[in-house]
Structure formats: structure tokens, C-alpha cells
GROMACS .gro file of C-alpha atoms in nm:
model
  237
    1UNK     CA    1   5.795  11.683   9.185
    2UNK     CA    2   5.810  11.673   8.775
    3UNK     CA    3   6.204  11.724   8.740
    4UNK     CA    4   6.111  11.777   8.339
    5UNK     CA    5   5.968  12.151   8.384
    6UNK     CA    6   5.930  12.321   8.019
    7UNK     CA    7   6.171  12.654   7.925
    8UNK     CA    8   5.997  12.960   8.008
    9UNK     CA    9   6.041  13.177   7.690
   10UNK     CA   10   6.271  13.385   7.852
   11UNK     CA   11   6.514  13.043   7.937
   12UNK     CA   12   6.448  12.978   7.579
   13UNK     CA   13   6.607  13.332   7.443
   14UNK     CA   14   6.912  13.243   7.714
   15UNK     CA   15   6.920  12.914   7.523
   16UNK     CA   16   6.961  13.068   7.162
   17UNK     CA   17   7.172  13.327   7.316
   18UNK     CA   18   7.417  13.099   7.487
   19UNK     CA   19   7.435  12.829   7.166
   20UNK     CA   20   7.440  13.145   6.910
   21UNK     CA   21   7.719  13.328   7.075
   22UNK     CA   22   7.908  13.039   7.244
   23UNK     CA   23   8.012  13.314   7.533
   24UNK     CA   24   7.906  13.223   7.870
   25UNK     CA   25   8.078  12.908   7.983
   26UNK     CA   26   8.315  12.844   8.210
   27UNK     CA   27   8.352  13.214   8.396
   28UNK     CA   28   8.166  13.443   8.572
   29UNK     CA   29   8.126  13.818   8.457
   30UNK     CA   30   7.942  14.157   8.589
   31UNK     CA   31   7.577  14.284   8.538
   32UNK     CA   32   7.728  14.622   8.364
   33UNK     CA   33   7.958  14.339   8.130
   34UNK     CA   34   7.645  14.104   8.054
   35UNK     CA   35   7.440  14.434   7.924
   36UNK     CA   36   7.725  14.524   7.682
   37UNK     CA   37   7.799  14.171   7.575
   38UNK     CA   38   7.379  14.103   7.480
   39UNK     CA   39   7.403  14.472   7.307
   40UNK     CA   40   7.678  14.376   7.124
   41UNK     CA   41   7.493  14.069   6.968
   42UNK     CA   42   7.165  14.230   6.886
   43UNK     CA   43   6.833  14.377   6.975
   44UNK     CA   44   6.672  14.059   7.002
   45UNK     CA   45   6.870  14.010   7.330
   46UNK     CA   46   6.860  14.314   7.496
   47UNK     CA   47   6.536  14.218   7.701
   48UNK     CA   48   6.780  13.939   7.832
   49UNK     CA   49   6.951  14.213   8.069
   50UNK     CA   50   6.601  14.285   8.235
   51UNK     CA   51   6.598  13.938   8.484
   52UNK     CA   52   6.919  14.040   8.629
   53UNK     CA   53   6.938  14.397   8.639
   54UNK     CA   54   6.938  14.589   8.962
   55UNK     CA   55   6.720  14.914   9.047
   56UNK     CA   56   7.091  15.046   8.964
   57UNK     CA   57   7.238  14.955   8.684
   58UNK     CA   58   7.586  15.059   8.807
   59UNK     CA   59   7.542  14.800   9.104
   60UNK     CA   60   7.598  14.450   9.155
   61UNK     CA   61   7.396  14.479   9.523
   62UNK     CA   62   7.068  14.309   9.496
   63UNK     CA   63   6.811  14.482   9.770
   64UNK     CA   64   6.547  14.353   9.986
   65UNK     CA   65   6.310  14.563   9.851
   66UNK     CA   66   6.358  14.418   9.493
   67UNK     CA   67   6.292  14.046   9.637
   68UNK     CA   68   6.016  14.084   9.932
   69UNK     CA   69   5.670  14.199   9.941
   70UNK     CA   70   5.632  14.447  10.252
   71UNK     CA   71   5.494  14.136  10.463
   72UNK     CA   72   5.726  13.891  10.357
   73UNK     CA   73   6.005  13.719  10.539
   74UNK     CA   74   6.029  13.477  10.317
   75UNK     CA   75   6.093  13.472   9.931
   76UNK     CA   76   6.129  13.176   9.678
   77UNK     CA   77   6.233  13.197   9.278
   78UNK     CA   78   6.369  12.935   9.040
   79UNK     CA   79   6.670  13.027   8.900
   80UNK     CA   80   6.676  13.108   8.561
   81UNK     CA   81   6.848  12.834   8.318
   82UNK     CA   82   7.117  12.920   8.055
   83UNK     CA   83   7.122  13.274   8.218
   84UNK     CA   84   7.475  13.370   8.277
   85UNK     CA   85   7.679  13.361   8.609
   86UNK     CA   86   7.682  13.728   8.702
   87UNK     CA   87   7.857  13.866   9.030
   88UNK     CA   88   7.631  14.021   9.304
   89UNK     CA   89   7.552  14.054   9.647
   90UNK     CA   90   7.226  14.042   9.867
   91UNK     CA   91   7.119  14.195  10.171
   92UNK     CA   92   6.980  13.840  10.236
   93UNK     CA   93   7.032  13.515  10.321
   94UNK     CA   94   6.997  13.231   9.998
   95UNK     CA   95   6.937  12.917  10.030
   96UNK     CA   96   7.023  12.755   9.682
   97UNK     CA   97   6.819  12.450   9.659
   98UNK     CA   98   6.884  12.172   9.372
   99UNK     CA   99   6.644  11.969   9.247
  100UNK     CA  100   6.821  11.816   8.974
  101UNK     CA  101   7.068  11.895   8.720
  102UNK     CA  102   7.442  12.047   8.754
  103UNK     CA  103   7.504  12.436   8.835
  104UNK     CA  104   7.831  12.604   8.944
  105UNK     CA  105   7.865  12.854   9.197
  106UNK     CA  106   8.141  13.123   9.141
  107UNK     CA  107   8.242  13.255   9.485
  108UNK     CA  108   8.580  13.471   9.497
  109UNK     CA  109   8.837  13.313   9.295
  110UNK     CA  110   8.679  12.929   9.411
  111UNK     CA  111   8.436  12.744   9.151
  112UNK     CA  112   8.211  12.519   9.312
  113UNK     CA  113   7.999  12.215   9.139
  114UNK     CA  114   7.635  12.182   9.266
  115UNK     CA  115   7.431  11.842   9.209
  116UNK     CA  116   7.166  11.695   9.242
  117UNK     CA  117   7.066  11.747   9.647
  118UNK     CA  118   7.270  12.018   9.720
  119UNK     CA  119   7.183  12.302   9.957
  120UNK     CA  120   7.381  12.570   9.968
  121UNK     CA  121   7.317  12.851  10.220
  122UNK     CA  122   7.498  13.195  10.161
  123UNK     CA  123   7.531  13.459  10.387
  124UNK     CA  124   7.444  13.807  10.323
  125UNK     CA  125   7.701  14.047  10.111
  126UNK     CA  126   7.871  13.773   9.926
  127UNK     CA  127   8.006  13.797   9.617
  128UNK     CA  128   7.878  13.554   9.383
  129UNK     CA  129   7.722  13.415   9.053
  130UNK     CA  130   7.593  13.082   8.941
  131UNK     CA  131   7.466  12.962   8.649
  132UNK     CA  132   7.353  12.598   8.495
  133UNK     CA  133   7.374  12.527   8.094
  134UNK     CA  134   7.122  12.211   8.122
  135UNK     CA  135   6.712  12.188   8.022
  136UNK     CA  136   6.725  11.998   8.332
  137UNK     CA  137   6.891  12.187   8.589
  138UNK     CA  138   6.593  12.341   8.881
  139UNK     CA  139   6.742  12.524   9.107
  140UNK     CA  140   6.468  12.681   9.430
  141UNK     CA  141   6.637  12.975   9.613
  142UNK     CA  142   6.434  13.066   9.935
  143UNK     CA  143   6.555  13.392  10.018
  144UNK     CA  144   6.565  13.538  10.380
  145UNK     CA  145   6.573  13.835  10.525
  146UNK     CA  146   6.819  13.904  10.731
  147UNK     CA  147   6.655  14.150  10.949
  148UNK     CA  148   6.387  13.927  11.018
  149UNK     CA  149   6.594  13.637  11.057
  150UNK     CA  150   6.684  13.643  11.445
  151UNK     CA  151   6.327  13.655  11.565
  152UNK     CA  152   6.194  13.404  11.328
  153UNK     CA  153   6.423  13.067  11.340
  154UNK     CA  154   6.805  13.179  11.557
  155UNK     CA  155   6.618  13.092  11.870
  156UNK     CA  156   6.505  12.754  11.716
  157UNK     CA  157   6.851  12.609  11.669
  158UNK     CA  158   7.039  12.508  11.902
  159UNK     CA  159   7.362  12.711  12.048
  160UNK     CA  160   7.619  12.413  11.997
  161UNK     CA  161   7.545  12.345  11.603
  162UNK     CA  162   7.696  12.455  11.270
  163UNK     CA  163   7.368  12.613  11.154
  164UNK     CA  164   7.340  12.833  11.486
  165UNK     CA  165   7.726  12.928  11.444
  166UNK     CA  166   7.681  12.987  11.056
  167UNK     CA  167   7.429  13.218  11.124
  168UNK     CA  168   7.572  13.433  11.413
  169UNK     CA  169   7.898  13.500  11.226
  170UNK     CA  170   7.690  13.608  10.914
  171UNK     CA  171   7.502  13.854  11.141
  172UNK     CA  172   7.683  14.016  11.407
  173UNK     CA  173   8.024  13.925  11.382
  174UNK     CA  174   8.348  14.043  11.201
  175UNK     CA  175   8.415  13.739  11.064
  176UNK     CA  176   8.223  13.558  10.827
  177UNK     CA  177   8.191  13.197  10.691
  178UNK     CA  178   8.050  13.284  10.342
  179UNK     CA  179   7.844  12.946  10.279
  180UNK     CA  180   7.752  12.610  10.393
  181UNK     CA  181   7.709  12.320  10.158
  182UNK     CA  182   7.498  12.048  10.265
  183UNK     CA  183   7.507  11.695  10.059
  184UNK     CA  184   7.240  11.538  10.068
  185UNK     CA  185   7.156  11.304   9.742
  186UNK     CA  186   6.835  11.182   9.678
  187UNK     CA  187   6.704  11.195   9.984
  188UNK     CA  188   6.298  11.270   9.851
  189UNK     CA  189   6.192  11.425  10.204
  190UNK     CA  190   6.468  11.693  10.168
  191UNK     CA  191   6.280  11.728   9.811
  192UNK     CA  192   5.992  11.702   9.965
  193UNK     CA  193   6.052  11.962  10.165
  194UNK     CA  194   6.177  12.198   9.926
  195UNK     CA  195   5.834  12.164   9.692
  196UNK     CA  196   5.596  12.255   9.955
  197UNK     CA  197   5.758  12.568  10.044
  198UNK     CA  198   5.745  12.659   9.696
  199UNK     CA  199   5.473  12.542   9.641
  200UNK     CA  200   5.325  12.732   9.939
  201UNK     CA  201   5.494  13.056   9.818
  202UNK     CA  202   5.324  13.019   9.495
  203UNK     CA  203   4.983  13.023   9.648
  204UNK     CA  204   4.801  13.317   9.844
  205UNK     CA  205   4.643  13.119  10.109
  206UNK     CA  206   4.581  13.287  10.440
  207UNK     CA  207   4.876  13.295  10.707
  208UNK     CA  208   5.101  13.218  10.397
  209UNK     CA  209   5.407  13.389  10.601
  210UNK     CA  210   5.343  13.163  10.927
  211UNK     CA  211   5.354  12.854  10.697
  212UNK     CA  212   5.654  12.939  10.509
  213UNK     CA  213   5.820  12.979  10.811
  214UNK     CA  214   5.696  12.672  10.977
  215UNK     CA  215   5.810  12.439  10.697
  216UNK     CA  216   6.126  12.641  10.704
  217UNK     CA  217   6.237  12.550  11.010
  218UNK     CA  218   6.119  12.179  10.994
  219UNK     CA  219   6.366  12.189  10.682
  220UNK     CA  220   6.606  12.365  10.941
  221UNK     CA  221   6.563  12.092  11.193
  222UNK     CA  222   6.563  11.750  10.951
  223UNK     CA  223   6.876  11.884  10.753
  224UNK     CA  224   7.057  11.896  11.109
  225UNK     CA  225   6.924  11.571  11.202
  226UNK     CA  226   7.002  11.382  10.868
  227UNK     CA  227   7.280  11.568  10.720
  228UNK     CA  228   7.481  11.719  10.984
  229UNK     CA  229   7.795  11.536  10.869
  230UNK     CA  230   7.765  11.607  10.523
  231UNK     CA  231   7.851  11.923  10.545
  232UNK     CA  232   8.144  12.155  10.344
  233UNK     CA  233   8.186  12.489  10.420
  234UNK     CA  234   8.420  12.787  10.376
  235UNK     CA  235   8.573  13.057  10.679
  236UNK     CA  236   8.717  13.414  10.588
  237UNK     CA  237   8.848  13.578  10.888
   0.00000   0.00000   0.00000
């Protein structure tokens, strides 16, 4: 995959924002904040708000509906670069893929550092924000329903591993470990891996859904086989 992807004009007005204003650095702030802060600064960065912004502007809960077609169980976006880090939750699981570059990952009061061959999955209702400040930070976040989740991949892990126990806590118990971080370097078939499922997201080819979850859970299975121990991850009880 070509690492050196152009800004989007949007990045671009995130760019001039963040070197004009100097604001969004090291901390991680609130939809509702981010609207008043690009207000504050102009007109020519109120559109910024629109990428972000929730059916409800009072909210910081990002719905299914906002992120899947009515077929889809599986969803896949580039994060935006220079946007800021601002706090929400989804109904969904995120898997935060990166392809190159630095981004950090604001979760409660921790502040995590994401390289180059990170994946970082996040369960459902998580507070959270990231952001990257680099041309060459890509980012992939496949998004997953959780509703759908059980029927399409649970059944494919086995009972005994981290994914499988990640997954069950996250859905139907009390307790919850928020994330899993999986370090994995260069290796170019997790990379691989990553491209063709956006890739294949990107497309409308017939059986689209059936493919994106076939090379999901190929991704599933090769991370467990090649990157089982190199694996941080976080419990709340």
C-alpha cells in the first residue's frame, strides 16, 4: 500500500486550523467544546465541526445507524488527520488499524501511543478520542456491529483465547476489558490484510458483506497465530 496518501481538503483545513490556532495538542476535549473552539476562530472553520458531529449535537454517543448501511456488518473509514481528539462512544466494536505514522489514543485518564502496526480493538461504550498531527499518519478503523457480532465470527474463535474472552466480557458481561492492543511491527501480511478489506469495502462487488467478513476473520485467526504474545490490554471491573 502507498503509505504517502495526499490530504483530503478537509485534512488540509484541520492542518491550517491546528498550525493557525496552535490548540489541539496534547489533550483530548468534547464534540460540544470543539464546535465552540472552531466558532471562536472563524467562519472558515465552522464546516470543520461537520466530520465529527453526532445526529445530536448534545451527545458524544456515536450510533450504528450513522456508520452502517442497512446490510452492513461491517464498516471501514480512515481516520481523519490533524482532526482533534474528541471524546465519544460507539455502539460498536473498532478496530483501529495503523498503517504508518504516530496517533494517541485518549482512554479515561490513560494516554496511549499508537505506531506503526498497531491494532487496537475497543469495545463498545468506551470513552475515547484519538487523534494524529502527522501528513503521514493512516489510520483504517473497521467498525463492527455488535449485534451482529456473535453470529458472524464468536463461534470462530476459540473458547480458551484472549480474543474469545475480550469479546464475551464486552458483550454480555458486567465487567469489561475496554481494549486490546496488539503489536505487531512491520509485519506486511498484517498490512496486507488490512488493505484488502478496505479495499474491498471501497468497492460494490457482489457478496461484498460475505467477503468482508471472510477476510475478517482470516485477520482474526493470523493475528492469534502470529501475535498472540504481543498483546497489552486494560480490565475495569
Amino acid at each position: 500500500m502507498d503509505k504517502k496518501i495526499p490530504l483530503t481538503p478537509v485534512e488540509q483545513d484541520f492542518k491550517d486550523f491546528y498550525e493557525n490556532t496552535g490548540y489541539f495538542t496534547d489533550h483530548v476535549i468534547t464534540l460540544s467544546d470543539f464546535t465552540a473552539i472552531s466558532e471562536n476562530y472563524g467562519e472558515q472553520y465552522r464546516h470543520l465541526t461537520t466530520p465529527v458531529l453526532t445526529p445530536s449535537i448534545n451527545s458524544d454517543a456515536l450510533f450504528e445507524s450513522s456508520y452502517f448501511q442497512r446490510q452492513e456488518d461491517i464498516s471501514v473509514i480512515r481516520h481523519i488527520r490533524y482532526m482533534p481528539a474528541t471524546t465519544h462512544t460507539h455502539e460498536f466494536f473498532e478496530l483501529a488499524c495503523v498503517l504508518s505514522g504516530t496517533f494517541t489514543n485518549f482512554i479515561g485518564d490513560q494516554q496511549i501511543e499508537l505506531h506503526t502496526g498497531d491494532i487496537f480493538i475497543l469495545a463498545p461504550n468506551t470513552p475515547h478520542g484519538i487523534c494524529t498531527y502527522e501528513d503521514d499518519g493512516i489510520l483504517i478503523n473497521i467498525l463492527m456491529r455488535a449485534s451482529t457480532f456473535e453470529q458472524h465470527f464468536l463461534n470462530l474463535l476459540p473458547d480458551n483465547d484472549i480474543l474469545h474472552s475480550f469479546f464475551i466480557k464486552a458483550l454480555y458481561k458486567n465487567s469489561v476489558t475496554p481494549y486490546l492492543l496488539f503489536c505487531t511491527g512491520t509485519d506486511p501480511l498484517i498490512q496486507d490484510y488490512i488493505f484488502k478489506i478496505w479495499q474491498e469495502y471501497r468497492r460494490n462487488n457482489r457478496y461484498k458483506n460475505t467477503m468482508l467478513s471472510s477476510l475478517l476473520s482470516i485477520f482474526f485467526v493470523y493475528l492469534l497465530r502470529s501475535h498472540e504474545k504481543n498483546i497489552v490490554f486494560d480490565y475495569i471491573v
